[in-house]
Amino acid sequence: MAQRTDLTLGDLTARDHAFYGLVWAGTTLSTRVDQALTRAHDLPLSWFEVMLWLHAQDRPVAASDLGAKTLLSRSQVSRVADSLQSRGLVERAPSPTDARSVRIALTPEGRQLFAAADATRRAALAEVFDDRLDDADIAALEAVWAKLKRPSEA
């Protein structure tokens, strides 16, 4: 039997370790949620993300607005919307102000599936996120995200 070699990141700075920690956390948690959503609802994480933004809106939104908010490109949002529409989870309507644009909204079926999928997402994260972080940890993460999201002063 071959002996396992433990790999390390070596002599990286604390900032490098922090960066790779964020990458690891994002990738690990996203993969876990994606697998849970796909297994339980046949709903990839990218679809859920679009539904998450649509769920919070009280009226249909332009696909370009979704592209600006999600982690998806504009063309990816369009493909996801096509897939969601084919399953009856979203509907498209012409924009009342721009004839070249369409607006997207969740259907009642989409809202129902979103609620079930959101419960699945929360369950998937409970043990590896919610149960490990207290309110002070969450506040610290929120402060970090706020700093990272601020526009650059350059």
Coordinates of N, CA and C in Angstrom, one line a residue:
M1 N 0.9 -1.2 0.0 CA 0.0 0.0 0.0 C 0.9 1.2 0.0
A2 N 0.6 2.2 -0.9 CA 1.4 3.4 -1.0 C 1.1 4.3 0.2
Q3 N 2.2 4.9 0.7 CA 2.0 5.9 1.8 C 1.5 7.2 1.2
R4 N 0.5 7.7 1.9 CA -0.1 9.0 1.5 C 0.8 10.2 1.9
T5 N 0.9 11.1 0.9 CA 1.7 12.3 1.2 C 0.7 13.4 1.4
D6 N 0.9 14.1 2.6 CA 0.0 15.2 2.9 C 0.6 16.5 2.2
L7 N -0.2 17.1 1.4 CA 0.2 18.3 0.7 C -0.1 19.5 1.6
T8 N 0.7 20.5 1.4 CA 0.5 21.8 2.1 C 0.6 22.9 1.1
L9 N 0.1 24.1 1.5 CA 0.2 25.3 0.7 C 1.6 25.9 0.9
G10 N 2.4 25.4 1.8 CA 3.7 26.0 2.0 C 3.8 27.3 2.7
D11 N 4.7 28.1 2.4 CA 5.0 29.3 3.1 C 4.2 30.5 2.5
L12 N 2.9 30.4 2.4 CA 2.1 31.5 1.9 C 1.9 32.5 3.0
T13 N 1.5 33.7 2.6 CA 1.2 34.7 3.6 C -0.1 34.4 4.2
A14 N -0.4 35.1 5.3 CA -1.8 35.0 5.9 C -2.9 35.4 5.0
R15 N -2.6 36.4 4.2 CA -3.5 36.9 3.2 C -3.8 35.9 2.1
D16 N -2.7 35.2 1.7 CA -2.9 34.1 0.7 C -3.7 33.0 1.3
H17 N -3.4 32.6 2.5 CA -4.2 31.6 3.2 C -5.7 32.0 3.3
A18 N -5.9 33.3 3.7 CA -7.3 33.8 3.8 C -8.0 33.7 2.4
F19 N -7.3 34.1 1.4 CA -7.9 34.0 0.0 C -8.3 32.6 -0.4
Y20 N -7.3 31.7 -0.2 CA -7.6 30.3 -0.6 C -8.6 29.7 0.3
G21 N -8.7 30.2 1.6 CA -9.8 29.7 2.5 C -11.2 30.1 1.9
L22 N -11.3 31.3 1.4 CA -12.5 31.8 0.8 C -12.9 30.9 -0.4
V23 N -11.9 30.7 -1.2 CA -12.1 29.9 -2.4 C -12.6 28.5 -2.0
W24 N -11.9 27.9 -1.1 CA -12.2 26.5 -0.6 C -13.7 26.5 -0.1
A25 N -14.0 27.5 0.8 CA -15.3 27.5 1.4 C -16.4 27.7 0.3
G26 N -16.2 28.6 -0.6 CA -17.2 28.8 -1.6 C -17.4 27.6 -2.5
T27 N -16.3 27.0 -2.9 CA -16.4 25.8 -3.7 C -17.0 24.6 -3.0
T28 N -16.6 24.4 -1.8 CA -17.1 23.3 -1.0 C -18.6 23.4 -0.6
L29 N -19.0 24.6 -0.2 CA -20.4 24.8 0.2 C -21.3 24.8 -1.1
S30 N -20.8 25.4 -2.1 CA -21.6 25.5 -3.4 C -21.8 24.0 -3.9
T31 N -20.7 23.2 -3.9 CA -20.9 21.9 -4.4 C -21.9 21.1 -3.5
R32 N -21.8 21.2 -2.2 CA -22.7 20.5 -1.3 C -24.1 20.9 -1.6
V33 N -24.4 22.2 -1.8 CA -25.8 22.7 -2.0 C -26.2 22.2 -3.4
D34 N -25.3 22.3 -4.4 CA -25.7 21.9 -5.8 C -26.1 20.4 -5.8
Q35 N -25.3 19.6 -5.1 CA -25.6 18.2 -5.1 C -27.0 17.9 -4.4
A36 N -27.2 18.6 -3.3 CA -28.5 18.4 -2.5 C -29.7 18.8 -3.4
L37 N -29.6 20.0 -4.0 CA -30.7 20.5 -4.8 C -30.9 19.7 -6.0
T38 N -29.9 19.2 -6.7 CA -30.0 18.3 -7.8 C -30.6 17.0 -7.5
R39 N -30.2 16.4 -6.4 CA -30.7 15.1 -5.9 C -32.2 15.2 -5.5
A40 N -32.5 16.3 -4.8 CA -33.9 16.4 -4.2 C -34.9 17.0 -5.2
H41 N -34.4 17.9 -6.1 CA -35.4 18.6 -6.9 C -35.0 18.7 -8.4
D42 N -34.0 18.0 -8.8 CA -33.5 18.1 -10.1 C -33.3 19.6 -10.5
L43 N -32.7 20.3 -9.6 CA -32.5 21.8 -9.7 C -31.1 22.2 -9.4
P44 N -30.3 22.4 -10.5 CA -28.9 22.8 -10.2 C -28.8 24.2 -9.5
L45 N -27.7 24.4 -8.8 CA -27.5 25.6 -8.0 C -27.7 26.9 -8.9
S46 N -27.3 26.9 -10.1 CA -27.4 28.0 -11.0 C -28.9 28.4 -11.2
W47 N -29.7 27.4 -11.3 CA -31.2 27.6 -11.4 C -31.7 28.1 -10.1
F48 N -31.3 27.6 -9.0 CA -31.8 28.0 -7.7 C -31.4 29.5 -7.5
E49 N -30.2 29.9 -7.9 CA -29.8 31.2 -7.7 C -30.7 32.2 -8.5
V50 N -31.0 31.9 -9.7 CA -31.9 32.8 -10.5 C -33.3 32.8 -9.8
M51 N -33.8 31.7 -9.3 CA -35.0 31.6 -8.6 C -35.0 32.4 -7.3
L52 N -33.8 32.4 -6.6 CA -33.7 33.2 -5.4 C -33.9 34.6 -5.6
W53 N -33.3 35.2 -6.7 CA -33.5 36.6 -7.0 C -34.9 36.9 -7.4
L54 N -35.5 36.0 -8.2 CA -36.9 36.2 -8.7 C -37.9 36.1 -7.5
H55 N -37.6 35.2 -6.6 CA -38.5 35.1 -5.4 C -38.6 36.3 -4.6
A56 N -37.6 37.1 -4.5 CA -37.6 38.3 -3.7 C -38.2 39.5 -4.4
Q57 N -38.6 39.4 -5.7 CA -39.2 40.5 -6.4 C -40.7 40.4 -6.4
D58 N -41.3 41.6 -6.4 CA -42.8 41.7 -6.4 C -43.3 41.9 -7.8
R59 N -42.4 42.0 -8.8 CA -42.8 42.1 -10.2 C -41.8 41.5 -11.1
P60 N -42.1 41.2 -12.3 CA -41.2 40.6 -13.2 C -39.9 41.5 -13.4
V61 N -38.8 40.9 -13.7 CA -37.5 41.6 -13.8 C -36.9 41.3 -15.2
A62 N -36.1 42.2 -15.6 CA -35.4 42.0 -16.9 C -34.2 41.0 -16.7
A63 N -34.0 40.2 -17.7 CA -32.9 39.2 -17.6 C -31.6 39.9 -17.4
S64 N -31.4 41.1 -18.0 CA -30.1 41.8 -17.8 C -29.9 42.2 -16.3
D65 N -31.0 42.5 -15.6 CA -30.9 42.8 -14.2 C -30.5 41.5 -13.4
L66 N -31.0 40.4 -13.8 CA -30.6 39.1 -13.1 C -29.1 38.9 -13.4
G67 N -28.7 39.1 -14.6 CA -27.3 38.9 -15.0 C -26.4 39.8 -14.2
A68 N -26.8 41.0 -13.8 CA -26.0 41.9 -13.0 C -25.9 41.5 -11.6
K69 N -26.9 40.7 -11.1 CA -27.0 40.4 -9.6 C -26.4 39.0 -9.3
T70 N -26.6 38.1 -10.3 CA -26.2 36.7 -10.0 C -24.7 36.5 -10.4
L71 N -24.2 35.3 -10.1 CA -22.9 35.0 -10.5 C -22.8 34.4 -11.9
L72 N -23.9 34.6 -12.6 CA -24.0 34.0 -14.0 C -23.8 35.1 -15.0
S73 N -23.3 34.8 -16.2 CA -23.3 35.7 -17.3 C -24.7 35.9 -17.8
R74 N -24.8 36.9 -18.7 CA -26.1 37.2 -19.3 C -26.6 36.1 -20.1
S75 N -25.7 35.4 -20.9 CA -26.1 34.3 -21.7 C -26.5 33.1 -20.8
Q76 N -25.8 32.9 -19.7 CA -26.1 31.8 -18.8 C -27.5 32.1 -18.2
V77 N -27.8 33.3 -17.8 CA -29.1 33.6 -17.2 C -30.2 33.3 -18.2
S78 N -30.0 33.6 -19.5 CA -30.9 33.3 -20.5 C -31.2 31.8 -20.7
R79 N -30.1 31.1 -20.7 CA -30.2 29.6 -20.8 C -30.9 29.0 -19.5
V80 N -30.6 29.5 -18.4 CA -31.3 29.0 -17.1 C -32.8 29.4 -17.2
A81 N -33.1 30.6 -17.7 CA -34.5 31.0 -17.8 C -35.2 30.1 -18.8
D82 N -34.6 29.8 -19.9 CA -35.2 28.9 -20.8 C -35.5 27.5 -20.2
S83 N -34.6 27.0 -19.4 CA -34.7 25.7 -18.7 C -35.9 25.8 -17.7
L84 N -35.8 26.9 -16.9 CA -36.9 27.1 -15.9 C -38.3 27.2 -16.5
Q85 N -38.3 27.9 -17.7 CA -39.6 28.1 -18.4 C -40.1 26.8 -18.9
S86 N -39.2 26.0 -19.4 CA -39.6 24.7 -20.0 C -40.2 23.8 -18.9
R87 N -39.8 24.0 -17.7 CA -40.4 23.2 -16.5 C -41.6 23.9 -15.9
G88 N -42.0 25.1 -16.5 CA -43.1 25.8 -15.9 C -42.9 26.5 -14.6
L89 N -41.6 26.8 -14.4 CA -41.2 27.5 -13.1 C -41.1 29.0 -13.2
V90 N -40.9 29.5 -14.5 CA -40.9 30.9 -14.7 C -41.7 31.2 -15.9
E91 N -42.1 32.5 -16.0 CA -42.8 32.9 -17.2 C -42.1 34.2 -17.7
R92 N -42.2 34.4 -19.0 CA -41.6 35.6 -19.6 C -42.8 36.4 -20.1
A93 N -42.6 37.8 -20.0 CA -43.5 38.7 -20.6 C -42.8 39.9 -21.2
P94 N -43.3 40.4 -22.3 CA -42.6 41.6 -22.9 C -42.5 42.7 -21.9
S95 N -41.5 43.5 -22.0 CA -41.3 44.6 -21.1 C -42.3 45.7 -21.5
P96 N -42.9 46.4 -20.6 CA -43.9 47.4 -20.9 C -43.2 48.7 -21.4
T97 N -41.9 48.8 -21.2 CA -41.2 50.0 -21.5 C -40.1 49.9 -22.6
D98 N -39.8 48.6 -22.9 CA -38.7 48.3 -23.9 C -39.1 47.1 -24.8
A99 N -39.5 47.4 -26.0 CA -40.0 46.3 -26.8 C -39.0 45.2 -27.1
R100 N -37.7 45.5 -26.9 CA -36.6 44.5 -27.2 C -36.4 43.7 -26.0
S101 N -37.0 44.0 -24.9 CA -36.6 43.3 -23.6 C -37.8 42.5 -23.1
V102 N -37.5 41.4 -22.4 CA -38.5 40.6 -21.8 C -38.3 40.6 -20.3
R103 N -39.3 40.4 -19.5 CA -39.2 40.3 -18.1 C -39.6 38.9 -17.6
I104 N -39.0 38.5 -16.5 CA -39.1 37.1 -16.0 C -39.7 37.2 -14.6
A105 N -40.5 36.2 -14.3 CA -41.1 36.1 -13.0 C -41.3 34.6 -12.7
L106 N -41.3 34.3 -11.4 CA -41.6 32.9 -11.0 C -43.1 32.7 -11.2
T107 N -43.5 31.5 -11.6 CA -44.9 31.1 -11.6 C -45.2 30.6 -10.2
P108 N -46.5 30.4 -10.0 CA -46.9 29.8 -8.7 C -46.2 28.5 -8.4
E109 N -46.0 27.6 -9.5 CA -45.3 26.4 -9.3 C -43.8 26.6 -9.0
G110 N -43.2 27.7 -9.6 CA -41.9 28.1 -9.3 C -41.7 28.5 -7.9
R111 N -42.6 29.3 -7.4 CA -42.6 29.7 -6.0 C -42.7 28.5 -5.0
Q112 N -43.5 27.6 -5.4 CA -43.7 26.4 -4.5 C -42.4 25.6 -4.5
L113 N -41.8 25.4 -5.7 CA -40.5 24.6 -5.8 C -39.4 25.4 -5.1
F114 N -39.4 26.7 -5.2 CA -38.3 27.5 -4.6 C -38.4 27.3 -3.1
A115 N -39.6 27.3 -2.5 CA -39.7 27.1 -1.0 C -39.2 25.8 -0.6
A116 N -39.5 24.7 -1.3 CA -39.0 23.4 -1.0 C -37.5 23.3 -1.2
A117 N -37.0 23.9 -2.3 CA -35.5 23.9 -2.6 C -34.8 24.7 -1.5
D118 N -35.4 25.8 -1.1 CA -34.7 26.6 -0.1 C -34.6 25.8 1.2
A119 N -35.6 25.1 1.6 CA -35.5 24.2 2.8 C -34.4 23.2 2.6
T120 N -34.3 22.6 1.4 CA -33.2 21.7 1.1 C -31.8 22.3 1.2
R121 N -31.7 23.5 0.7 CA -30.4 24.3 0.8 C -30.1 24.5 2.3
R122 N -31.0 24.9 3.1 CA -30.8 25.2 4.5 C -30.3 23.9 5.2
A123 N -31.0 22.8 4.9 CA -30.6 21.5 5.5 C -29.2 21.1 5.1
A124 N -28.9 21.3 3.8 CA -27.6 20.9 3.4 C -26.5 21.7 4.0
L125 N -26.8 23.0 4.4 CA -25.8 23.8 5.0 C -25.7 23.8 6.5
A126 N -26.8 23.2 7.1 CA -26.9 23.2 8.6 C -25.6 22.7 9.3
E127 N -25.2 21.5 9.0 CA -24.1 20.9 9.7 C -22.8 21.5 9.4
V128 N -22.6 22.0 8.2 CA -21.2 22.5 7.8 C -21.1 24.0 7.8
F129 N -22.2 24.7 8.1 CA -22.2 26.2 8.1 C -22.9 26.7 9.4
D130 N -24.2 26.5 9.4 CA -25.0 27.1 10.5 C -24.6 26.6 11.9
D131 N -24.4 25.3 12.0 CA -24.0 24.7 13.3 C -22.6 25.0 13.7
R132 N -21.8 25.5 12.8 CA -20.4 25.7 13.2 C -20.1 27.2 13.4
L133 N -21.0 28.1 13.0 CA -20.8 29.5 13.1 C -21.8 30.1 14.0
D134 N -21.3 30.9 15.0 CA -22.3 31.6 15.9 C -22.6 33.0 15.3
D135 N -23.4 33.8 16.0 CA -23.8 35.1 15.5 C -22.6 36.0 15.3
A136 N -21.6 35.9 16.1 CA -20.4 36.8 16.0 C -19.7 36.4 14.7
D137 N -19.6 35.1 14.4 CA -18.9 34.7 13.1 C -19.7 35.2 11.9
I138 N -21.0 35.1 12.0 CA -21.8 35.6 10.8 C -21.6 37.1 10.7
A139 N -21.6 37.8 11.8 CA -21.4 39.3 11.7 C -20.0 39.6 11.1
A140 N -19.0 38.8 11.5 CA -17.7 39.1 10.9 C -17.7 38.8 9.4
L141 N -18.3 37.7 9.0 CA -18.4 37.4 7.6 C -19.1 38.5 6.8
E142 N -20.2 39.0 7.4 CA -21.0 40.0 6.7 C -20.1 41.3 6.6
A143 N -19.3 41.6 7.6 CA -18.4 42.8 7.5 C -17.3 42.6 6.4
V144 N -16.8 41.3 6.3 CA -15.8 41.1 5.3 C -16.5 41.2 3.9
W145 N -17.6 40.6 3.7 CA -18.3 40.6 2.4 C -18.6 42.1 2.0
A146 N -19.0 42.9 3.0 CA -19.3 44.3 2.7 C -18.1 45.0 2.2
K147 N -16.9 44.7 2.8 CA -15.7 45.4 2.4 C -15.3 44.9 1.0
L148 N -15.4 43.6 0.7 CA -15.0 43.1 -0.6 C -16.0 43.5 -1.7
K149 N -17.2 43.8 -1.4 CA -18.2 44.2 -2.4 C -18.1 45.7 -2.7
R150 N -17.5 46.5 -1.8 CA -17.4 47.9 -2.1 C -16.6 48.1 -3.4
P151 N -17.0 49.1 -4.2 CA -16.3 49.4 -5.4 C -14.9 49.9 -5.1
S152 N -14.0 49.6 -6.0 CA -12.6 50.0 -5.8 C -12.5 51.5 -6.0
E153 N -11.6 52.1 -5.3 CA -11.4 53.5 -5.4 C -10.5 53.9 -6.5
A154 N -10.0 53.0 -7.3 CA -9.0 53.2 -8.4 C -9.7 54.0 -9.5

